[in-house]
Short mmCIF file of C-alpha atoms and ligand atoms in Angstrom, two decimals:
data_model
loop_
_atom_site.label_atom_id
_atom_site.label_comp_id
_atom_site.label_asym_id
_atom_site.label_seq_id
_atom_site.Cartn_x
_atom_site.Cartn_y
_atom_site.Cartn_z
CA UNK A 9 -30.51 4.03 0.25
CA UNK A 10 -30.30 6.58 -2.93
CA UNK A 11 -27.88 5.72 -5.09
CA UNK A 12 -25.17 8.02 -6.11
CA UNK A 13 -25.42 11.00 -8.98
CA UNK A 14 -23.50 10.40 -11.84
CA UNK A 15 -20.63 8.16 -11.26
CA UNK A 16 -18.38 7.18 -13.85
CA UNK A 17 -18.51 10.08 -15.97
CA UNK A 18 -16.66 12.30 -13.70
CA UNK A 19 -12.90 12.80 -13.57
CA UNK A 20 -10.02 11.03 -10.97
CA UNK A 21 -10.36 14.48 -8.49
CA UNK A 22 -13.96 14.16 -8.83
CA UNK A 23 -14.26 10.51 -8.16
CA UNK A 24 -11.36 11.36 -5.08
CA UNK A 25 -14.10 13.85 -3.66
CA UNK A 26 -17.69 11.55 -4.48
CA UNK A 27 -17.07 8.51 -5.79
CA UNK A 28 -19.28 5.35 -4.66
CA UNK A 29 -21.39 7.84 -2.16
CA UNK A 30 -24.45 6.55 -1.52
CA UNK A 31 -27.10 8.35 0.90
CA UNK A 32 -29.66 7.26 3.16
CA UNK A 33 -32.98 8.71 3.06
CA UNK A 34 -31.68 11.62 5.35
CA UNK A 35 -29.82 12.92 2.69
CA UNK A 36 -26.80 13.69 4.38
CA UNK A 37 -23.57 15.41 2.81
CA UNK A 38 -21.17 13.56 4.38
CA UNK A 39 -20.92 9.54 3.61
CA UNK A 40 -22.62 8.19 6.67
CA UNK A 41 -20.57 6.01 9.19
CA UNK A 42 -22.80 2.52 9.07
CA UNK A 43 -21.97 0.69 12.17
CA UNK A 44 -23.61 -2.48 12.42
CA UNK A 45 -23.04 -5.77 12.88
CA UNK A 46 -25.99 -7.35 11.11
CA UNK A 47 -28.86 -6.19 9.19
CA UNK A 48 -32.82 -6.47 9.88
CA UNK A 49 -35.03 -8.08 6.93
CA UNK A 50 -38.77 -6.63 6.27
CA UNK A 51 -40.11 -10.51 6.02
CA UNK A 52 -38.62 -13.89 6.53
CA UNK A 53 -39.19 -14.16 2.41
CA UNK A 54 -36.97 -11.50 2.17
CA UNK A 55 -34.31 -13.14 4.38
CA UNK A 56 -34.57 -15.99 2.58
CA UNK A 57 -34.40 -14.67 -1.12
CA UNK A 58 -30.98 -12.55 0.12
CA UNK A 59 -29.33 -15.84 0.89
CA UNK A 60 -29.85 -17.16 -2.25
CA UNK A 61 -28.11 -14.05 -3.55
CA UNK A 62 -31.88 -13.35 -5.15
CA UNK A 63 -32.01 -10.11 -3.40
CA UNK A 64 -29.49 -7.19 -3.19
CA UNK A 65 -28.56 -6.24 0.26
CA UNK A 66 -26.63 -6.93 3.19
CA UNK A 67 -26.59 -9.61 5.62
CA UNK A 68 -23.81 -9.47 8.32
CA UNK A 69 -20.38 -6.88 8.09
CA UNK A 70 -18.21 -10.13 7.74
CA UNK A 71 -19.92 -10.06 4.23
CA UNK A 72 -20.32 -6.62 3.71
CA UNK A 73 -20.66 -3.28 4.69
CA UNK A 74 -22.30 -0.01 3.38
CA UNK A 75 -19.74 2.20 4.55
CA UNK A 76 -16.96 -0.15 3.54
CA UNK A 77 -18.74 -0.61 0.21
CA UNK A 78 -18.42 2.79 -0.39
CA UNK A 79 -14.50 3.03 0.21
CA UNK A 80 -14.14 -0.36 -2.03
CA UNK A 81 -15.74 1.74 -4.74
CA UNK A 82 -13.87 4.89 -4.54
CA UNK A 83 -10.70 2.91 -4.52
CA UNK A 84 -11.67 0.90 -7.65
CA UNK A 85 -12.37 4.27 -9.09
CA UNK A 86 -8.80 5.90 -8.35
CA UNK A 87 -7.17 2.79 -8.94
CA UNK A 88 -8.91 2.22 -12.56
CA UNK A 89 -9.65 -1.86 -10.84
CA UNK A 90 -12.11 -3.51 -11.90
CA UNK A 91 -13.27 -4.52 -8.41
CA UNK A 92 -11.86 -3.86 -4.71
CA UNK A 93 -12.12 -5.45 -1.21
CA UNK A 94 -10.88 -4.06 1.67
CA UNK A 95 -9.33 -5.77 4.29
CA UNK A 96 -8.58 -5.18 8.25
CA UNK A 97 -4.51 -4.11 7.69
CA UNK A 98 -2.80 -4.05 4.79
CA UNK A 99 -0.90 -7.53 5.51
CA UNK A 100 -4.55 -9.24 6.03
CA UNK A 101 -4.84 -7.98 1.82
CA UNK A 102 -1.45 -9.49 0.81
CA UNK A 103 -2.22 -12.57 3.22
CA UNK A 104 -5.82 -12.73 1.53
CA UNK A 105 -4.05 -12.68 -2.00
CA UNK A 106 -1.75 -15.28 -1.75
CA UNK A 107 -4.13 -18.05 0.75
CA UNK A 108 -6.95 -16.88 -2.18
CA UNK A 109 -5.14 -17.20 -5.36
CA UNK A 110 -2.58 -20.42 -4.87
CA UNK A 111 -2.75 -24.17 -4.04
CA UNK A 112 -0.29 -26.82 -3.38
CA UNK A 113 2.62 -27.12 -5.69
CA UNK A 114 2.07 -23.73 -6.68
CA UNK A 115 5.50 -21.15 -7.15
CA UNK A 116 5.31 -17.62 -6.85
CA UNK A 117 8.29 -15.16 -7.91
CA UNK A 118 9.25 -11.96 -5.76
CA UNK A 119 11.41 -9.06 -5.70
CA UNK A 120 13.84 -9.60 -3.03
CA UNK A 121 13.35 -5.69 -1.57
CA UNK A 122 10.41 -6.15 0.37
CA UNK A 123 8.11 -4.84 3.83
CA UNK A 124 9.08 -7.62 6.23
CA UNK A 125 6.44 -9.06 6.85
CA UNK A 126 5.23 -10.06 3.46
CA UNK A 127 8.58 -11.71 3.40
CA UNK A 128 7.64 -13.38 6.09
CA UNK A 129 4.46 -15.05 4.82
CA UNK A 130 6.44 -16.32 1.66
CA UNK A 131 9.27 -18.04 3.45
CA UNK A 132 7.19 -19.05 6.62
CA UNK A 133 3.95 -19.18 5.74
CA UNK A 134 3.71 -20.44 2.20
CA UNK A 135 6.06 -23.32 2.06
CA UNK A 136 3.65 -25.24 5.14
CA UNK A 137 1.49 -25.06 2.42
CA UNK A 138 3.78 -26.59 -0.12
CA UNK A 139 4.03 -23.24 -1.99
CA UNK A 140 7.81 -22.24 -2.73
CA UNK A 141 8.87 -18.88 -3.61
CA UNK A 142 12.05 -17.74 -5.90
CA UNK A 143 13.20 -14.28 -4.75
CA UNK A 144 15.20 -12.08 -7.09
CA UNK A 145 16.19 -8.86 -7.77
CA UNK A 146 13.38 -6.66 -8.65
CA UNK A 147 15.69 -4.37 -11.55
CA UNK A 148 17.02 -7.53 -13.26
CA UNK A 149 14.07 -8.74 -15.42
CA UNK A 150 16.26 -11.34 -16.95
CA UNK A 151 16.01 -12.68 -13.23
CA UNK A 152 12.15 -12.37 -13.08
CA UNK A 153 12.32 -14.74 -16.50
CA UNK A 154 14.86 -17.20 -15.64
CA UNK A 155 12.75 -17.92 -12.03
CA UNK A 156 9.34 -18.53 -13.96
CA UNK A 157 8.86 -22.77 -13.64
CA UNK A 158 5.50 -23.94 -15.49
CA UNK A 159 3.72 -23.81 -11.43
CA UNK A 160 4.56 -20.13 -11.29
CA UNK A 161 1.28 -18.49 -10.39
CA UNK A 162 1.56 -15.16 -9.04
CA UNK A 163 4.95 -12.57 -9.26
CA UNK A 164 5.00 -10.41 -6.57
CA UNK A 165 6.59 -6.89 -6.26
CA UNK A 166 6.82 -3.52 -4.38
CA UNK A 167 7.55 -0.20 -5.77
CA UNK A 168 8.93 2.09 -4.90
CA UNK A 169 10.35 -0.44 -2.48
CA UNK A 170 10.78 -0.24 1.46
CA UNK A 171 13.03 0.59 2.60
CA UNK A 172 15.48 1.01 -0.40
CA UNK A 173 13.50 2.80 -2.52
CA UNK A 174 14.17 0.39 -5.99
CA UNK A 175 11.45 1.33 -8.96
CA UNK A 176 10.57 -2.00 -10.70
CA UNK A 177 9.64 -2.31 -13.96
CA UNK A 178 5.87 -2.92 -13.76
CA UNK A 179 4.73 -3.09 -17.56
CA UNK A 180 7.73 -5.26 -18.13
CA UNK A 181 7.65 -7.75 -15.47
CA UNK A 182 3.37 -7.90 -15.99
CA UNK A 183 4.53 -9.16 -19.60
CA UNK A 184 6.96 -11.89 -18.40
CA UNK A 185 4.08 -13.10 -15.85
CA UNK A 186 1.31 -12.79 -18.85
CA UNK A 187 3.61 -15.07 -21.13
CA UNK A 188 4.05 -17.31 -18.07
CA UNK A 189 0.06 -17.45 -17.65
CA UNK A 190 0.92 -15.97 -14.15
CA UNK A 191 -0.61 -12.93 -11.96
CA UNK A 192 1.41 -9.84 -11.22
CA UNK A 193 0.75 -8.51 -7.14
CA UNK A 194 2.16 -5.10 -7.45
CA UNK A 195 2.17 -3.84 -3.32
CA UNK A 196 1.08 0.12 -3.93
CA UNK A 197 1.79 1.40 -0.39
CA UNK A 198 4.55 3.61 -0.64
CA UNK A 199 3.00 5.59 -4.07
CA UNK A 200 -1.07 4.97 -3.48
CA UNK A 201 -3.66 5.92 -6.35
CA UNK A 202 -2.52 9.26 -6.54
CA UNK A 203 1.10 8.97 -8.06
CA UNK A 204 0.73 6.01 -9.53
CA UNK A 205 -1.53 3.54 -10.90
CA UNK A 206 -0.18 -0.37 -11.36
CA UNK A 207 -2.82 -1.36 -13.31
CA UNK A 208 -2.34 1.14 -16.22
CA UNK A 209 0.62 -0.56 -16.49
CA UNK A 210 -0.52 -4.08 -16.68
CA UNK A 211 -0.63 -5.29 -12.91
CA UNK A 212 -3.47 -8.02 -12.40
CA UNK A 213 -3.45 -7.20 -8.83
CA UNK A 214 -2.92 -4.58 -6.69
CA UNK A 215 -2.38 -4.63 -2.66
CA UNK A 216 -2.62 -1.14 -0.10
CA UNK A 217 -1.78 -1.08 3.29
CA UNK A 218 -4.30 2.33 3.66
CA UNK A 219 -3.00 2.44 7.02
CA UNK A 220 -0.25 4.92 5.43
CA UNK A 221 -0.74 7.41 2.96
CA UNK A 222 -4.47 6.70 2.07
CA UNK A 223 -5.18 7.49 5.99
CA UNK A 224 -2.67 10.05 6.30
CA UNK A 225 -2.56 10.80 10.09
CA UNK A 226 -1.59 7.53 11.60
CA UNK A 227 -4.67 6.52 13.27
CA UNK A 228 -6.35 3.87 12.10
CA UNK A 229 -5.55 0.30 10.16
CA UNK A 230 -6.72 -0.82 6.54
CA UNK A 231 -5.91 -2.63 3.74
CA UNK A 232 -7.09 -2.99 -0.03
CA UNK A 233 -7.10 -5.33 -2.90
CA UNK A 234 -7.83 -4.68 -5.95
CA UNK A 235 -8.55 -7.02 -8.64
CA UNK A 236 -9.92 -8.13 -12.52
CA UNK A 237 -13.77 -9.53 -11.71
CA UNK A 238 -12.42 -13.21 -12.61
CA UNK A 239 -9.78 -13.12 -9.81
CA UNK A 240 -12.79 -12.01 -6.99
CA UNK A 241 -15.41 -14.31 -8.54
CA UNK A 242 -13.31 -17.69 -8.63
CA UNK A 243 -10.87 -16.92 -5.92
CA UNK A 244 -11.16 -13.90 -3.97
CA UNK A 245 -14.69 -13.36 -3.10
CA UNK A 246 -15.91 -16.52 -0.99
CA UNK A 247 -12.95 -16.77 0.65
CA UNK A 248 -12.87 -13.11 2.33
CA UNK A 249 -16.34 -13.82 3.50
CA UNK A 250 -15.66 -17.29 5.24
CA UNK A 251 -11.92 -16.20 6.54
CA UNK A 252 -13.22 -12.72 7.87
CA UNK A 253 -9.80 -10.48 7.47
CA UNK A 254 -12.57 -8.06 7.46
CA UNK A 255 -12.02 -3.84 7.72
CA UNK A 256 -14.05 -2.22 10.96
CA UNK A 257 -16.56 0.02 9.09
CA UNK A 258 -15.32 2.66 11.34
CA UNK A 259 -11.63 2.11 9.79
CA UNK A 260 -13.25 2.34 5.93
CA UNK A 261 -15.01 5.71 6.74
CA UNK A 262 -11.43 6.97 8.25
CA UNK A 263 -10.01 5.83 5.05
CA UNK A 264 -12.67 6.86 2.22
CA UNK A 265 -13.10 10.34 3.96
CA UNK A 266 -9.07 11.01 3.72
CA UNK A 267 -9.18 9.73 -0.08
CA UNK A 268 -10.46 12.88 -0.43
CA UNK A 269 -7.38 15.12 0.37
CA UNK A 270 -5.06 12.23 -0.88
CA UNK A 271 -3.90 14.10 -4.06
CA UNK A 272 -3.13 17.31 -2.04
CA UNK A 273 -0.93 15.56 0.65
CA UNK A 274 0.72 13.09 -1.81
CA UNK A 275 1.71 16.46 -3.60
CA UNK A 276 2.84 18.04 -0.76
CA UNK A 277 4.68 15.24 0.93
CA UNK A 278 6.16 14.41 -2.65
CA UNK A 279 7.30 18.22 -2.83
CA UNK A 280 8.38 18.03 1.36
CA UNK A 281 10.63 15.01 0.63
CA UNK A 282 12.16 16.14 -2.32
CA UNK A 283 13.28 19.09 -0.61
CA UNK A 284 14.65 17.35 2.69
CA UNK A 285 16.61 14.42 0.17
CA UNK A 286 18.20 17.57 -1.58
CA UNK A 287 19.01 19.30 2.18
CA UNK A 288 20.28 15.67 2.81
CA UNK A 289 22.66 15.28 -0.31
CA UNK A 290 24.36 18.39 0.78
CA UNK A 291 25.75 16.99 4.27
CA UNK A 292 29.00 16.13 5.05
CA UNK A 293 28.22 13.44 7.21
CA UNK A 294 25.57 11.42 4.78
CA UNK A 295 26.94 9.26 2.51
CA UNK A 296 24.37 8.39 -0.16
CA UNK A 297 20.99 9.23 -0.72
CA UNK A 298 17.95 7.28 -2.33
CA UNK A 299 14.61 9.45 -3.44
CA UNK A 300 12.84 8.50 -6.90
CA UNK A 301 12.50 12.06 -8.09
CA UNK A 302 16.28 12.83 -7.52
CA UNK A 303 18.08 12.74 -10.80
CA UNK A 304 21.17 10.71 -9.13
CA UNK A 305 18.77 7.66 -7.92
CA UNK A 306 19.24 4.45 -10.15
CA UNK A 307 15.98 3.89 -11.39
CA UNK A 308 15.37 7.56 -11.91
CA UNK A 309 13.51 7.91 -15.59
CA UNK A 310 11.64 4.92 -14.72
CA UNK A 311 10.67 6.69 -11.43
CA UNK A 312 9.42 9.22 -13.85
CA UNK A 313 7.12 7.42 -16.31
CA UNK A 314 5.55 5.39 -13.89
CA UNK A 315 4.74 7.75 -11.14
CA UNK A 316 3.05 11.19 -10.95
CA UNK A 317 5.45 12.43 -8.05
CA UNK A 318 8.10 10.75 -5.99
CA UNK A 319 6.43 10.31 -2.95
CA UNK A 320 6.85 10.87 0.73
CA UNK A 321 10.11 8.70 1.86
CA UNK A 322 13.47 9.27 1.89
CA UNK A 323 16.26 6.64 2.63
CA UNK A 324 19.62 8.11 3.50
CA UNK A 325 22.73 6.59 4.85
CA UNK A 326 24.96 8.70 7.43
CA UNK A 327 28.64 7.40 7.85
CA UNK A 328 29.63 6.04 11.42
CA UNK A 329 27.16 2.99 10.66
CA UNK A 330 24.32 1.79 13.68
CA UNK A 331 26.28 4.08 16.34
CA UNK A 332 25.96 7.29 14.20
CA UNK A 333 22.73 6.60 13.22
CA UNK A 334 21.16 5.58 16.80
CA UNK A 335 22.67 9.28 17.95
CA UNK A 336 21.40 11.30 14.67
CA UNK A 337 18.03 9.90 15.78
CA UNK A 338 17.99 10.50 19.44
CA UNK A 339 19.60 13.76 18.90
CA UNK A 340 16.38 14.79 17.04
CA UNK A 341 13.30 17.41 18.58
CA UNK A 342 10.55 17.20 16.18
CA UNK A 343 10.90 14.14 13.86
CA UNK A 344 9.32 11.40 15.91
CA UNK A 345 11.73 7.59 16.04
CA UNK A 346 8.39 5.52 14.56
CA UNK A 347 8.35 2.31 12.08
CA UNK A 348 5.21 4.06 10.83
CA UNK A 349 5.06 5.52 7.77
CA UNK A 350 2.39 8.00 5.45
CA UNK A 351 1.90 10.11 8.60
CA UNK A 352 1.17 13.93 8.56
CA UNK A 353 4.51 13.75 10.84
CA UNK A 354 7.63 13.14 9.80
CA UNK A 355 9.09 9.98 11.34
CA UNK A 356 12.28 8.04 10.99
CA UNK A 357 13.16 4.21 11.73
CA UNK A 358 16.56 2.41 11.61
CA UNK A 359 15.29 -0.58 9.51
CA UNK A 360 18.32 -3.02 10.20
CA UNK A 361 17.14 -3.02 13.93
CA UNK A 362 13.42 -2.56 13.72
CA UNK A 363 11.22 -3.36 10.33
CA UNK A 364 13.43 -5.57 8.64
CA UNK A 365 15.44 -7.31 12.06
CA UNK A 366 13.74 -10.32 11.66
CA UNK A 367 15.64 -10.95 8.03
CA UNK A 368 19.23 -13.07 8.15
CA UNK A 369 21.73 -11.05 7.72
CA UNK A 370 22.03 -12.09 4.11
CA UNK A 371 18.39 -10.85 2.60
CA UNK A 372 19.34 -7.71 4.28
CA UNK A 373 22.72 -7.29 2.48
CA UNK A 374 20.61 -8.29 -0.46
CA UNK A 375 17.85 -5.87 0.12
CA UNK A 376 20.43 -3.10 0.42
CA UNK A 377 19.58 -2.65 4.31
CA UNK A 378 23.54 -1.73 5.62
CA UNK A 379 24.09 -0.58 9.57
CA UNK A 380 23.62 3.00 8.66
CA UNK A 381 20.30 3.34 6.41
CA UNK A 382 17.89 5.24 7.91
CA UNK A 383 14.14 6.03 6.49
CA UNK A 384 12.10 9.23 7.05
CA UNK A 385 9.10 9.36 6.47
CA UNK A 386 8.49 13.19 5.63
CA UNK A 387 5.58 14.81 6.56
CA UNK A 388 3.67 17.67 5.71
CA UNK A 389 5.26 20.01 8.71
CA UNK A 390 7.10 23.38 7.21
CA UNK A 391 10.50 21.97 5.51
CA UNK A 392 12.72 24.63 7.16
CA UNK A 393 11.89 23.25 10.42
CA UNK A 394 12.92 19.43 9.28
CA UNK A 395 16.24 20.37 7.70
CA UNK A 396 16.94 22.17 11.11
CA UNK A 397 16.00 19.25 13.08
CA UNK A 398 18.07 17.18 10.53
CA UNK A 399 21.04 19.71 10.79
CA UNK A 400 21.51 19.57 14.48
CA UNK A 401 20.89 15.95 14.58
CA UNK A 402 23.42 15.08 12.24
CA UNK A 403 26.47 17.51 14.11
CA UNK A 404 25.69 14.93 16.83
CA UNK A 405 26.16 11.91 15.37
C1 PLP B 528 2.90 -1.24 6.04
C2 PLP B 528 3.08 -2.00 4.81
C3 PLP B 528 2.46 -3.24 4.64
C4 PLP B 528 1.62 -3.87 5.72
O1 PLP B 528 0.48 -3.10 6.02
P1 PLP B 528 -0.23 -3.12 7.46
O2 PLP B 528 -1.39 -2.21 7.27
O3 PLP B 528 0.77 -2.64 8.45
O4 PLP B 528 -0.62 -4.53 7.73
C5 PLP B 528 2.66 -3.91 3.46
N1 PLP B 528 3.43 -3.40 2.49
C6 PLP B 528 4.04 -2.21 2.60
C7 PLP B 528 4.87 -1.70 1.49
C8 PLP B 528 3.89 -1.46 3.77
O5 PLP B 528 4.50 -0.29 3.90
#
């Protein structure tokens, strides 16, 4: 296969458009779809010297992949990582990150306002593995310091956060885990590469669930991790290839061909949703809230110098509690009821009943998640039409 023009030289819209494209001898424009399980050799020599890792090339899609070679590298690219794997979903990545990088008797430290399920894995998960976790808040970096113990490996965080929208801190908190001799996991989901960038800010890791905003349109599942080259060569590296949590290459061409629009949409949605959470602010019936780019949210100047736009979610409580807000939601014609998020269309889930059910009540109450906290998910439909949806929905409830 040729290799690719002049990569490296070429700016973050560039690298969004061509990065890691590589072309078969037809020459084709578009990054070819490679779907294959394994790979043929020319001699049994040749077989032979690739197993040794003499020979560049591939050997079975467990391993790796063309096609998902070429998302991996475009990622790296808009991330600024070092290296990148991608991963069947995005919990497969955080999964992959914690099983890779910690042993027994290891501690890890997380924000408290998390996705579910990566909640799950550290309380259920984890601890059958003799790894504890300290949770704490995610603002209070007094917290982060006072949970460090001399086993504390990894600190993990999201941000912004789902579905309460905190910002966290990242250059400070990836100090207090460098002191500690620790890795920070910073989960990039809800921003992606193209309004923000943990790694500029001193993350040692970063997690994507592409299945949102990096694809787009809701159709297919990904994850990605990116990485410093001593976290995939001692820890990362052998164990994706043995434990398989590998991406269908069919799923990485989804995802690397929408990394090409990703800057457009995340504009747009960023611009969408700022617009709907100002619509929102103005009714009667909503009591509070919660978009980065929105002077009155908590975190809002730190919002600012760590992202390029605020992204595509809104949280927003409406007063009445789970009744109100199970009525605003099947009063509604065009915003679809979905847990899914980073979709072209705008959808909105009751987290207390559906994400983040699974939590006691008390990490709820202490990941801000009250009876009437709703998230949308704005899309890139025509604004006017989502405030009226909005509008009618909410004389309802
Ligand atoms: C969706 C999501 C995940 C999990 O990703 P999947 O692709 O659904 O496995 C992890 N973290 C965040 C912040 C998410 O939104």
């Amino acid at each position: 296969m040729a290799t690719n023009k002049k990569p490296g030289k070429w700016r973050k819209r560039t690298q969004a458009v061509r990065g890691g494209q590589v072309r078969t001898p037809f020459q084709e424009t578009c990054e070819p779809l490679i779907f294959t399980a394994g790979y043929a050799y020319e001699a049994a020599e040749e077989a032979e010297a690739r197993f040794k890792g003499e020979s560049p090339g591939y050997q079975y899609t467990r391993l790796s992949n063309p096609t998902v070679s070429m998302f991996e590298e475009r990622m790296a690219l808009l991330e600024g990582a070092p290296a990148a794997r991608a991963t069947a979903t995005g919990m497969a990545a955080v999964t992959a990150v914690f099983l890779a990088g910690l042993k027994t008797g290891d501690h890890v430290v997380s924000a408290n306002a998390l996705f579910g399920s990566c909640r799950y894995v550290m309380e259920n998960v984890l601890p059958r593995f003799g790894i504890t976790t300290s949770f704490v808040n995610g603002s209070d970096l007094d917290a982060w310091q006072a949970a460090i113990k001399p086993t504390t490996r990894l600190l993990f965080l999201e941000t912004p956060s789902n579905p309460t929208l905190q910002i966290i801190d990242i250059a400070a908190v990836a100090k207090i885990a460098d002191k500690a001799g620790a890795r920070l996991v910073v989960d990039n989901a809800f921003a992606s590469p193209a309004l923000q960038r943990p790694m500029e800010f001193g993350a040692h890791i970063v997690v994507h669930s592409s299945t949102k905003f990096i694809d787009g349109q809701g159709r297919a599942m990904g994850g990605v991790i990116l990485c410093k080259q001593d976290f995939l060569d001692e820890n990362l590296h052998q164990f994706l290839r043995n434990t398989g949590p590998t991406i269908s290459p069919f799923n990485a061409w989804l995802h690397l061909k929408s990394l090409e629009t990703l800057e457009l949409r995340m504009k747009q949605h960023s611009e969408n949703a700022l617009h709907v959470a100002d619509f929102l602010a103005g009714q009667k019936k909503v009591a509070r809230v919660l978009y980065p780019f929105r002077p009155d949210h908590p975190q809002h100047n730190l919002a600012k110098a760590q992202m390029d736009g605020g992204g595509g979610v809104v949280t927003f409580e409406v007063e009445g509690g789970k009744p109100a807000a199970f009525k605003l939601a099947n009063a509604l014609g065009l915003i679809d009821i979905s847990n899914n998020l980073g979709d072209s269309k705008s959808l909105l889930t009751h987290p207390e009943t559906t994400t983040h059910q699974k939590l006691t009540p008390e990490a709820r109450a202490e990941a801000g998640i009250t009876s009437g906290l709703l998230r949308l998910s704005v899309g890139l439909e025509d604004t006017d039409d989502l405030c009226e949806d909005l509008e009618q929905a909410l004389k309802v409830a």
